[in-house]
PDB file of C-alpha atoms in Angstrom:
ATOM      1  CA  MET X   1     -25.300   7.015  45.879  1.00 45.00           C
ATOM      2  CA  PRO X   2     -23.524   3.746  45.290  1.00 47.00           C
ATOM      3  CA  ARG X   3     -19.741   4.145  44.551  1.00 53.00           C
ATOM      4  CA  THR X   4     -18.431   3.330  41.043  1.00 52.00           C
ATOM      5  CA  SER X   5     -15.276   1.444  40.930  1.00 52.00           C
ATOM      6  CA  PRO X   6     -12.323   3.948  38.386  1.00 56.00           C
ATOM      7  CA  PRO X   7     -11.544   0.948  35.005  1.00 55.00           C
ATOM      8  CA  ALA X   8      -8.904  -0.623  35.422  1.00 54.00           C
ATOM      9  CA  ALA X   9      -5.522   0.122  33.996  1.00 57.00           C
ATOM     10  CA  VAL X  10      -3.812  -1.457  31.290  1.00 55.00           C
ATOM     11  CA  SER X  11       0.082  -2.777  32.596  1.00 60.00           C
ATOM     12  CA  ALA X  12       3.254  -1.437  31.710  1.00 56.00           C
ATOM     13  CA  GLU X  13       4.133  -4.321  30.421  1.00 58.00           C
ATOM     14  CA  HIS X  14       1.183  -4.405  28.317  1.00 51.00           C
ATOM     15  CA  SER X  15       1.050  -0.972  26.696  1.00 52.00           C
ATOM     16  CA  GLY X  16       4.355  -0.640  26.147  1.00 52.00           C
ATOM     17  CA  ASP X  17       4.555  -4.236  23.613  1.00 55.00           C
ATOM     18  CA  HIS X  18       0.877  -3.652  22.025  1.00 49.00           C
ATOM     19  CA  THR X  19       1.295  -0.943  19.392  1.00 54.00           C
ATOM     20  CA  HIS X  20       0.909  -1.609  15.203  1.00 50.00           C
ATOM     21  CA  ARG X  21       2.644  -0.168  12.681  1.00 51.00           C
ATOM     22  CA  ASP X  22       0.693   1.958  10.943  1.00 51.00           C
ATOM     23  CA  VAL X  23      -1.445  -0.700   7.792  1.00 50.00           C
ATOM     24  CA  THR X  24      -3.521   2.279   6.407  1.00 50.00           C
ATOM     25  CA  GLY X  25      -1.116   5.331   5.844  1.00 50.00           C
ATOM     26  CA  GLY X  26      -1.961   4.829   2.175  1.00 60.00           C
ATOM     27  CA  TRP X  27       2.038   4.918   2.080  1.00 73.00           C
ATOM     28  CA  LEU X  28       3.528   1.675   1.600  1.00 74.00           C
ATOM     29  CA  ARG X  29       1.986  -0.556  -0.735  1.00 75.00           C
ATOM     30  CA  PRO X  30       3.031   1.708  -4.072  1.00 81.00           C
ATOM     31  CA  ALA X  31       6.631   2.383  -1.985  1.00 84.00           C
ATOM     32  CA  VAL X  32       6.862  -1.619  -1.940  1.00 81.00           C
ATOM     33  CA  PHE X  33       5.631  -1.720  -5.655  1.00 83.00           C
ATOM     34  CA  GLY X  34       7.532   1.974  -7.275  1.00 88.00           C
ATOM     35  CA  ALA X  35      11.471  -0.008  -5.356  1.00 89.00           C
ATOM     36  CA  MET X  36      10.074  -3.683  -6.655  1.00 88.00           C
ATOM     37  CA  ASP X  37       8.907  -1.880 -10.584  1.00 91.00           C
ATOM     38  CA  GLY X  38      11.912   0.980 -11.058  1.00 94.00           C
ATOM     39  CA  LEU X  39      14.243  -2.317 -10.419  1.00 93.00           C
ATOM     40  CA  VAL X  40      12.932  -4.615 -12.191  1.00 93.00           C
ATOM     41  CA  SER X  41      11.584  -2.693 -15.376  1.00 93.00           C
ATOM     42  CA  ASN X  42      14.597  -0.963 -15.539  1.00 94.00           C
ATOM     43  CA  PHE X  43      16.615  -3.400 -14.974  1.00 93.00           C
ATOM     44  CA  ALA X  44      14.786  -5.692 -17.647  1.00 93.00           C
ATOM     45  CA  LEU X  45      14.421  -2.447 -20.416  1.00 93.00           C
ATOM     46  CA  ILE X  46      19.118  -2.089 -20.172  1.00 92.00           C
ATOM     47  CA  ALA X  47      19.570  -5.625 -20.631  1.00 90.00           C
ATOM     48  CA  GLY X  48      17.013  -5.420 -23.671  1.00 90.00           C
ATOM     49  CA  MET X  49      19.052  -2.667 -24.906  1.00 89.00           C
ATOM     50  CA  ASP X  50      22.611  -4.068 -24.076  1.00 86.00           C
ATOM     51  CA  GLY X  51      21.407  -7.389 -25.896  1.00 85.00           C
ATOM     52  CA  GLY X  52      20.034  -5.636 -29.000  1.00 82.00           C
ATOM     53  CA  THR X  53      23.004  -2.941 -28.992  1.00 78.00           C
ATOM     54  CA  SER X  54      27.080  -2.692 -28.204  1.00 67.00           C
ATOM     55  CA  SER X  55      27.444  -3.203 -23.775  1.00 57.00           C
ATOM     56  CA  GLY X  56      28.463   0.303 -23.255  1.00 62.00           C
ATOM     57  CA  SER X  57      26.802   2.350 -26.131  1.00 72.00           C
ATOM     58  CA  GLN X  58      24.953   5.276 -24.734  1.00 83.00           C
ATOM     59  CA  PHE X  59      21.693   4.307 -25.882  1.00 87.00           C
ATOM     60  CA  ILE X  60      21.600   1.978 -22.892  1.00 90.00           C
ATOM     61  CA  VAL X  61      22.642   5.143 -21.294  1.00 92.00           C
ATOM     62  CA  LEU X  62      19.529   7.255 -22.202  1.00 92.00           C
ATOM     63  CA  ALA X  63      16.712   4.148 -22.496  1.00 93.00           C
ATOM     64  CA  GLY X  64      17.578   4.063 -18.977  1.00 94.00           C
ATOM     65  CA  LEU X  65      17.650   7.496 -17.519  1.00 96.00           C
ATOM     66  CA  ALA X  66      14.263   7.685 -20.433  1.00 96.00           C
ATOM     67  CA  GLY X  67      12.611   3.775 -18.504  1.00 96.00           C
ATOM     68  CA  LEU X  68      14.092   6.055 -15.200  1.00 97.00           C
ATOM     69  CA  ALA X  69      12.027   9.252 -15.621  1.00 97.00           C
ATOM     70  CA  ALA X  70       9.157   7.586 -17.140  1.00 96.00           C
ATOM     71  CA  GLY X  71       8.595   5.483 -14.922  1.00 95.00           C
ATOM     72  CA  ALA X  72       8.556   7.408 -12.254  1.00 96.00           C
ATOM     73  CA  PHE X  73       6.576  10.051 -13.560  1.00 97.00           C
ATOM     74  CA  SER X  74       3.660   8.095 -14.577  1.00 95.00           C
ATOM     75  CA  MET X  75       3.630   5.990 -11.686  1.00 93.00           C
ATOM     76  CA  ALA X  76       3.289   8.834  -9.427  1.00 95.00           C
ATOM     77  CA  ALA X  77       0.295  10.121 -11.572  1.00 96.00           C
ATOM     78  CA  GLY X  78      -0.492   6.515 -11.561  1.00 94.00           C
ATOM     79  CA  GLU X  79      -0.900   6.083  -7.943  1.00 93.00           C
ATOM     80  CA  TYR X  80      -2.232  10.103  -7.286  1.00 96.00           C
ATOM     81  CA  THR X  81      -5.073   9.347  -9.349  1.00 96.00           C
ATOM     82  CA  SER X  82      -5.936   6.191  -8.311  1.00 93.00           C
ATOM     83  CA  VAL X  83      -5.654   6.866  -4.527  1.00 93.00           C
ATOM     84  CA  ALA X  84      -7.401  10.067  -4.892  1.00 96.00           C
ATOM     85  CA  SER X  85     -10.262   8.260  -6.741  1.00 96.00           C
ATOM     86  CA  GLN X  86     -10.795   6.257  -4.121  1.00 93.00           C
ATOM     87  CA  ARG X  87     -10.802   8.328  -1.383  1.00 94.00           C
ATOM     88  CA  GLU X  88     -13.727  10.225  -3.254  1.00 96.00           C
ATOM     89  CA  LEU X  89     -15.476   6.920  -3.509  1.00 96.00           C
ATOM     90  CA  ALA X  90     -15.228   6.055  -0.383  1.00 95.00           C
ATOM     91  CA  ARG X  91     -16.409  10.407   0.866  1.00 96.00           C
ATOM     92  CA  ALA X  92     -19.553   9.758  -1.044  1.00 96.00           C
ATOM     93  CA  GLU X  93     -20.754   6.716   0.043  1.00 96.00           C
ATOM     94  CA  ILE X  94     -20.254   8.145   3.859  1.00 96.00           C
ATOM     95  CA  GLU X  95     -22.032  10.862   2.481  1.00 96.00           C
ATOM     96  CA  VAL X  96     -24.908   7.963   1.552  1.00 96.00           C
ATOM     97  CA  GLU X  97     -24.455   6.759   5.372  1.00 96.00           C
ATOM     98  CA  ARG X  98     -25.017  10.111   6.805  1.00 96.00           C
ATOM     99  CA  LEU X  99     -27.988  11.608   4.959  1.00 97.00           C
ATOM    100  CA  GLU X 100     -29.104   7.837   5.540  1.00 96.00           C
ATOM    101  CA  ILE X 101     -28.972   8.721   9.800  1.00 95.00           C
ATOM    102  CA  GLN X 102     -30.294  12.144   9.365  1.00 95.00           C
ATOM    103  CA  ARG X 103     -33.169  10.860   7.355  1.00 96.00           C
ATOM    104  CA  HIS X 104     -33.783   7.720   8.771  1.00 96.00           C
ATOM    105  CA  PRO X 105     -32.046   8.290  12.381  1.00 94.00           C
ATOM    106  CA  GLY X 106     -34.234   5.307  13.818  1.00 95.00           C
ATOM    107  CA  ASP X 107     -33.992   3.031  11.592  1.00 96.00           C
ATOM    108  CA  GLU X 108     -29.752   3.201  11.514  1.00 96.00           C
ATOM    109  CA  GLU X 109     -29.820   2.696  15.511  1.00 96.00           C
ATOM    110  CA  LEU X 110     -31.507  -0.455  14.931  1.00 96.00           C
ATOM    111  CA  GLU X 111     -29.180  -1.583  12.164  1.00 95.00           C
ATOM    112  CA  LEU X 112     -26.545  -0.699  14.475  1.00 96.00           C
ATOM    113  CA  ALA X 113     -27.908  -3.035  16.960  1.00 96.00           C
ATOM    114  CA  GLU X 114     -28.980  -5.546  14.452  1.00 96.00           C
ATOM    115  CA  THR X 115     -24.701  -4.894  13.789  1.00 95.00           C
ATOM    116  CA  TYR X 116     -24.359  -5.945  17.712  1.00 96.00           C
ATOM    117  CA  ARG X 117     -26.263  -8.551  17.462  1.00 96.00           C
ATOM    118  CA  ALA X 118     -24.342  -9.840  14.473  1.00 95.00           C
ATOM    119  CA  LYS X 119     -20.919 -10.126  16.365  1.00 94.00           C
ATOM    120  CA  GLY X 120     -22.570 -12.313  19.149  1.00 94.00           C
ATOM    121  CA  LEU X 121     -23.657  -8.928  21.912  1.00 94.00           C
ATOM    122  CA  ALA X 122     -27.083  -9.554  23.709  1.00 96.00           C
ATOM    123  CA  PRO X 123     -29.882  -8.158  22.544  1.00 94.00           C
ATOM    124  CA  GLU X 124     -30.128  -5.353  25.450  1.00 96.00           C
ATOM    125  CA  LEU X 125     -26.468  -4.171  25.495  1.00 96.00           C
ATOM    126  CA  ALA X 126     -26.346  -4.146  21.412  1.00 96.00           C
ATOM    127  CA  ASP X 127     -29.530  -1.898  22.647  1.00 96.00           C
ATOM    128  CA  GLN X 128     -28.009   0.149  24.272  1.00 96.00           C
ATOM    129  CA  VAL X 129     -24.646   0.654  22.780  1.00 96.00           C
ATOM    130  CA  ALA X 130     -26.569   1.361  19.839  1.00 96.00           C
ATOM    131  CA  LYS X 131     -28.057   3.930  20.953  1.00 96.00           C
ATOM    132  CA  GLN X 132     -25.562   5.917  23.533  1.00 96.00           C
ATOM    133  CA  PHE X 133     -23.336   5.834  20.033  1.00 96.00           C
ATOM    134  CA  HIS X 134     -26.767   7.649  18.219  1.00 96.00           C
ATOM    135  CA  ALA X 135     -26.751  10.163  20.230  1.00 96.00           C
ATOM    136  CA  ASN X 136     -24.130  11.977  19.332  1.00 96.00           C
ATOM    137  CA  PRO X 137     -24.544  12.065  15.488  1.00 93.00           C
ATOM    138  CA  GLU X 138     -20.648  12.012  14.306  1.00 95.00           C
ATOM    139  CA  GLN X 139     -20.042   8.835  16.379  1.00 95.00           C
ATOM    140  CA  ALA X 140     -22.596   6.969  15.296  1.00 96.00           C
ATOM    141  CA  LEU X 141     -21.635   7.930  11.503  1.00 96.00           C
ATOM    142  CA  GLU X 142     -18.078   6.935  12.005  1.00 96.00           C
ATOM    143  CA  GLU X 143     -19.512   3.749  13.933  1.00 96.00           C
ATOM    144  CA  HIS X 144     -21.436   3.173  11.157  1.00 95.00           C
ATOM    145  CA  VAL X 145     -18.644   4.018   8.165  1.00 95.00           C
ATOM    146  CA  ARG X 146     -16.871   1.307   9.757  1.00 95.00           C
ATOM    147  CA  GLU X 147     -18.996  -1.286  10.389  1.00 94.00           C
ATOM    148  CA  GLU X 148     -20.428  -1.097   6.644  1.00 93.00           C
ATOM    149  CA  LEU X 149     -17.756   0.332   4.833  1.00 92.00           C
ATOM    150  CA  GLY X 150     -15.131  -1.029   6.919  1.00 92.00           C
ATOM    151  CA  LEU X 151     -13.468   2.186   6.231  1.00 91.00           C
ATOM    152  CA  ASP X 152     -11.619   4.494   9.050  1.00 91.00           C
ATOM    153  CA  PRO X 153     -13.078   7.818   8.203  1.00 91.00           C
ATOM    154  CA  ASN X 154     -10.439  10.081   9.923  1.00 88.00           C
ATOM    155  CA  ASP X 155      -7.723   8.253   7.952  1.00 87.00           C
ATOM    156  CA  LEU X 156      -8.034   7.768   4.739  1.00 90.00           C
ATOM    157  CA  PRO X 157      -5.182   7.491   2.526  1.00 89.00           C
ATOM    158  CA  SER X 158      -3.988  10.227   0.958  1.00 92.00           C
ATOM    159  CA  PRO X 159      -2.654  10.340  -2.892  1.00 94.00           C
ATOM    160  CA  VAL X 160      -0.374  12.498  -2.120  1.00 94.00           C
ATOM    161  CA  VAL X 161       1.402  10.451   0.211  1.00 92.00           C
ATOM    162  CA  ALA X 162       1.260   7.818  -2.242  1.00 92.00           C
ATOM    163  CA  ALA X 163       1.904   9.705  -4.856  1.00 94.00           C
ATOM    164  CA  ALA X 164       5.370  10.967  -3.688  1.00 94.00           C
ATOM    165  CA  SER X 165       6.624   7.334  -2.022  1.00 93.00           C
ATOM    166  CA  SER X 166       5.630   6.186  -5.875  1.00 94.00           C
ATOM    167  CA  PHE X 167       7.725   8.381  -7.673  1.00 96.00           C
ATOM    168  CA  VAL X 168      11.062   8.387  -4.814  1.00 95.00           C
ATOM    169  CA  CYS X 169      11.161   4.395  -4.686  1.00 93.00           C
ATOM    170  CA  PHE X 170      10.629   3.900  -8.104  1.00 95.00           C
ATOM    171  CA  ALA X 171      13.114   6.287  -8.647  1.00 96.00           C
ATOM    172  CA  VAL X 172      15.849   4.767  -6.463  1.00 95.00           C
ATOM    173  CA  GLY X 173      14.617   1.130  -8.350  1.00 95.00           C
ATOM    174  CA  ALA X 174      15.225   2.010 -11.600  1.00 96.00           C
ATOM    175  CA  LEU X 175      19.221   3.996 -11.068  1.00 96.00           C
ATOM    176  CA  ILE X 176      20.416   0.887  -9.291  1.00 96.00           C
ATOM    177  CA  PRO X 177      20.908  -0.926 -12.823  1.00 95.00           C
ATOM    178  CA  LEU X 178      21.767   2.606 -14.590  1.00 94.00           C
ATOM    179  CA  LEU X 179      24.003   3.301 -11.179  1.00 94.00           C
ATOM    180  CA  PRO X 180      27.285   0.955 -13.337  1.00 93.00           C
ATOM    181  CA  TYR X 181      26.668   2.883 -16.932  1.00 91.00           C
ATOM    182  CA  LEU X 182      26.950   5.998 -14.861  1.00 91.00           C
ATOM    183  CA  LEU X 183      30.384   5.247 -13.151  1.00 91.00           C
ATOM    184  CA  GLY X 184      31.663   3.684 -16.218  1.00 87.00           C
ATOM    185  CA  ALA X 185      30.840   0.061 -16.729  1.00 86.00           C
ATOM    186  CA  SER X 186      30.965  -1.303 -20.605  1.00 82.00           C
ATOM    187  CA  ASN X 187      29.108  -4.469 -19.962  1.00 83.00           C
ATOM    188  CA  VAL X 188      25.626  -5.795 -18.152  1.00 86.00           C
ATOM    189  CA  VAL X 189      27.368  -7.883 -15.306  1.00 90.00           C
ATOM    190  CA  PRO X 190      28.309  -5.391 -13.657  1.00 92.00           C
ATOM    191  CA  ALA X 191      24.404  -3.887 -13.410  1.00 92.00           C
ATOM    192  CA  LEU X 192      23.140  -7.863 -13.639  1.00 92.00           C
ATOM    193  CA  ILE X 193      25.280  -8.583  -9.908  1.00 94.00           C
ATOM    194  CA  MET X 194      23.781  -4.784  -8.809  1.00 95.00           C
ATOM    195  CA  SER X 195      20.418  -5.331  -9.750  1.00 94.00           C
ATOM    196  CA  LEU X 196      19.709  -9.196  -8.489  1.00 93.00           C
ATOM    197  CA  THR X 197      21.662  -8.459  -5.323  1.00 95.00           C
ATOM    198  CA  ALA X 198      18.667  -5.650  -4.573  1.00 94.00           C
ATOM    199  CA  LEU X 199      16.023  -7.179  -5.216  1.00 92.00           C
ATOM    200  CA  PHE X 200      16.631 -10.105  -2.556  1.00 94.00           C
ATOM    201  CA  VAL X 201      17.804  -7.374  -0.442  1.00 92.00           C
ATOM    202  CA  CYS X 202      14.528  -5.850  -0.975  1.00 87.00           C
ATOM    203  CA  GLY X 203      12.154  -8.992  -1.163  1.00 87.00           C
ATOM    204  CA  ALA X 204      14.422 -10.245   2.473  1.00 89.00           C
ATOM    205  CA  VAL X 205      13.131  -6.209   3.584  1.00 84.00           C
ATOM    206  CA  VAL X 206       9.604  -6.616   2.385  1.00 80.00           C
ATOM    207  CA  SER X 207       8.916  -9.826   4.818  1.00 79.00           C
ATOM    208  CA  ARG X 208       9.786  -7.467   7.780  1.00 75.00           C
ATOM    209  CA  VAL X 209       6.041  -6.143   7.254  1.00 68.00           C
ATOM    210  CA  THR X 210       4.754  -9.391   6.379  1.00 71.00           C
ATOM    211  CA  SER X 211       4.356 -12.684   7.480  1.00 73.00           C
ATOM    212  CA  ARG X 212       6.567 -14.622   4.971  1.00 80.00           C
ATOM    213  CA  SER X 213       9.960 -15.525   6.168  1.00 89.00           C
ATOM    214  CA  TRP X 214      12.901 -13.177   4.834  1.00 89.00           C
ATOM    215  CA  TRP X 215      14.592 -15.701   2.925  1.00 91.00           C
ATOM    216  CA  TYR X 216      11.893 -16.341   0.434  1.00 91.00           C
ATOM    217  CA  SER X 217      11.191 -13.062   0.173  1.00 90.00           C
ATOM    218  CA  GLY X 218      14.782 -12.417  -0.947  1.00 90.00           C
ATOM    219  CA  LEU X 219      14.503 -15.735  -3.287  1.00 94.00           C
ATOM    220  CA  ARG X 220      11.480 -14.934  -4.735  1.00 92.00           C
ATOM    221  CA  GLN X 221      11.681 -11.293  -6.204  1.00 90.00           C
ATOM    222  CA  LEU X 222      15.175 -12.224  -7.373  1.00 93.00           C
ATOM    223  CA  LEU X 223      13.626 -15.163  -9.365  1.00 95.00           C
ATOM    224  CA  LEU X 224      11.107 -13.259 -11.621  1.00 92.00           C
ATOM    225  CA  GLY X 225      12.830  -9.963 -11.862  1.00 91.00           C
ATOM    226  CA  ALA X 226      16.065 -12.225 -12.934  1.00 92.00           C
ATOM    227  CA  ALA X 227      12.793 -13.706 -15.048  1.00 94.00           C
ATOM    228  CA  ALA X 228      12.060 -10.484 -16.601  1.00 92.00           C
ATOM    229  CA  ALA X 229      15.501  -9.473 -17.304  1.00 91.00           C
ATOM    230  CA  GLY X 230      16.146 -12.702 -19.480  1.00 91.00           C
ATOM    231  CA  LEU X 231      13.409 -12.488 -21.139  1.00 93.00           C
ATOM    232  CA  THR X 232      13.912  -8.397 -22.731  1.00 91.00           C
ATOM    233  CA  TYR X 233      17.507  -9.084 -22.883  1.00 89.00           C
ATOM    234  CA  PHE X 234      16.221 -12.581 -25.017  1.00 91.00           C
ATOM    235  CA  VAL X 235      14.086  -9.935 -27.339  1.00 90.00           C
ATOM    236  CA  GLY X 236      16.947  -7.603 -27.844  1.00 87.00           C
ATOM    237  CA  THR X 237      19.486 -10.302 -29.012  1.00 87.00           C
ATOM    238  CA  LEU X 238      16.519 -11.254 -31.330  1.00 87.00           C
ATOM    239  CA  VAL X 239      15.484  -7.741 -32.675  1.00 85.00           C
ATOM    240  CA  GLY X 240      18.113  -5.567 -32.276  1.00 76.00           C
ATOM    241  CA  PRO X 241      20.888  -6.485 -35.051  1.00 73.00           C
ATOM    242  CA  GLY X 242      18.086  -6.471 -37.348  1.00 69.00           C
ATOM    243  CA  ILE X 243      17.073  -3.159 -36.568  1.00 72.00           C
ATOM    244  CA  GLY X 244      19.279  -0.614 -39.588  1.00 55.00           C
TER     245      GLY X 244
END
């Protein structure tokens, strides 16, 4: 019998360097969005209250705490519902594909081979690969789902993870502009300094998982948050004095 060569081993240097961060776990987007939303929305809320009431008023603290609690629970509920709906839709489509493979295995095998041919594989090789996948129905299902839906059926986002990360990060973000008042601040300046600093830091940290430079992301987030707070403060100065 002819001897077959063992598969080539990946070098230690390559195996150590060739790693990727988790991009499908369902936690990064709600965590980033929650932290930014909590910081910006509560900063703007507190600024608006400060513009419409006497500085250091207990109403500012009450509004800030209410904004923190309401926003965190709302974000968590929204993320859970959104990701759960997305997960349920994905599972429903996966079941559709499972039934198609059971009912029309030959047609589905030809469909998979055609996908490989479209990617550049030789026709004979595409047929062989598709046939090998279809020898195991579960492997065939996973491959069809990846190719047709762009999903990994074994790594769908978790609604619990999304809700928890959103809740915690929103609460932390919303606490930052409120903290100076809880520590006895009598005007909006300490909250302004802390919030703008946190906005820049958060934007810079996000750049670690994007292609943007840290200063660009930080400055962009700072300007957007400052604009939101400034506009809300202006509304507060217009509306507040006219409220009994």
